[in-house]
C-alpha positions as a LaTeX table, in Angstrom:
\begin{tabular}{lrrr}
\hline
Residue & $x$ (\AA) & $y$ (\AA) & $z$ (\AA) \\
\hline
Met1 & 137.89 & 81.19 & 61.18 \\
Thr2 & 139.80 & 79.35 & 63.86 \\
Gly3 & 137.83 & 79.08 & 67.14 \\
Val4 & 134.17 & 78.55 & 67.75 \\
Glu5 & 134.00 & 82.21 & 68.94 \\
Asp6 & 135.12 & 83.30 & 65.46 \\
Met7 & 132.35 & 81.20 & 63.95 \\
Ile8 & 129.82 & 82.71 & 66.33 \\
Thr9 & 130.98 & 86.29 & 65.35 \\
Leu10 & 130.74 & 85.38 & 61.66 \\
Leu11 & 127.24 & 83.94 & 62.06 \\
Asn12 & 126.01 & 87.00 & 64.03 \\
Arg13 & 127.30 & 89.27 & 61.30 \\
Glu14 & 126.21 & 87.28 & 58.20 \\
Leu15 & 122.90 & 85.95 & 59.49 \\
Gly16 & 121.82 & 88.72 & 61.90 \\
Leu17 & 121.96 & 86.51 & 64.98 \\
Phe18 & 122.72 & 87.38 & 68.53 \\
Leu19 & 124.62 & 84.40 & 69.71 \\
Arg20 & 127.12 & 84.34 & 72.58 \\
Pro21 & 130.25 & 82.04 & 72.80 \\
Glu22 & 128.49 & 80.04 & 75.54 \\
Asp23 & 125.63 & 79.17 & 73.07 \\
Ala24 & 128.19 & 76.89 & 71.14 \\
Gly25 & 127.39 & 73.99 & 73.41 \\
Ala26 & 123.61 & 74.51 & 73.57 \\
Pro27 & 121.29 & 72.27 & 71.65 \\
Leu28 & 120.51 & 73.92 & 68.28 \\
Glu29 & 116.76 & 73.74 & 68.90 \\
Ala30 & 117.29 & 75.80 & 72.03 \\
Leu31 & 118.83 & 78.74 & 70.11 \\
Pro32 & 116.47 & 81.63 & 69.48 \\
Gly33 & 114.88 & 81.52 & 65.97 \\
Trp34 & 116.55 & 78.32 & 65.09 \\
Asp35 & 114.95 & 76.37 & 62.15 \\
Ser36 & 116.01 & 74.26 & 59.21 \\
Leu37 & 116.21 & 77.29 & 56.88 \\
Leu38 & 118.71 & 78.94 & 59.27 \\
Leu39 & 120.71 & 75.75 & 59.24 \\
Phe40 & 121.12 & 75.77 & 55.52 \\
Arg41 & 121.92 & 79.45 & 55.52 \\
Leu42 & 124.60 & 78.66 & 58.13 \\
Val43 & 126.01 & 75.95 & 55.86 \\
Ala44 & 126.19 & 78.46 & 52.95 \\
Val45 & 128.01 & 81.04 & 55.12 \\
Leu46 & 130.48 & 78.46 & 56.42 \\
Glu47 & 131.23 & 77.00 & 52.97 \\
Glu48 & 131.91 & 80.48 & 51.69 \\
Glu49 & 134.22 & 81.15 & 54.65 \\
Ala50 & 136.04 & 77.85 & 54.39 \\
Gly51 & 136.24 & 77.90 & 50.59 \\
Arg52 & 135.09 & 74.34 & 50.38 \\
Pro53 & 131.90 & 72.29 & 50.77 \\
Leu54 & 130.99 & 70.96 & 54.13 \\
Pro55 & 129.65 & 67.46 & 54.78 \\
Val56 & 125.99 & 68.50 & 54.86 \\
Ala57 & 124.73 & 65.01 & 55.91 \\
Glu58 & 126.94 & 65.43 & 59.05 \\
Val59 & 125.94 & 69.08 & 59.59 \\
Val60 & 122.28 & 68.32 & 59.67 \\
Thr61 & 122.71 & 65.65 & 62.27 \\
Ala62 & 124.89 & 67.94 & 64.49 \\
Gly63 & 123.36 & 68.85 & 67.74 \\
Thr64 & 125.35 & 71.98 & 68.55 \\
Leu65 & 127.22 & 74.84 & 67.03 \\
Ala66 & 130.44 & 73.36 & 68.47 \\
Glu67 & 129.83 & 70.18 & 66.49 \\
Ile68 & 129.26 & 72.16 & 63.37 \\
His69 & 132.40 & 74.11 & 64.01 \\
Ala70 & 134.38 & 70.94 & 64.25 \\
Leu71 & 133.00 & 69.86 & 60.88 \\
Ala72 & 133.75 & 73.32 & 59.34 \\
Val73 & 137.35 & 73.30 & 60.37 \\
Gly74 & 137.89 & 69.64 & 59.61 \\
Leu75 & 138.43 & 68.19 & 63.03 \\
\hline
\end{tabular}
């Protein structure tokens, strides 16, 4: 996974979402069906993809998918 578009494709496939690249900058709570359970499922998918744990405390305070992507790729 390199770009945020790759992450969105991964999340759509693994979590059954229908996100678009432009959703990366939207507030998480504005995304259809977004809730805390989905956030933790997202963390599990990204950790599997990255092959390492993510900083969960930072992920749960992230406001957008773009911010989560930055954490996932270590930016």
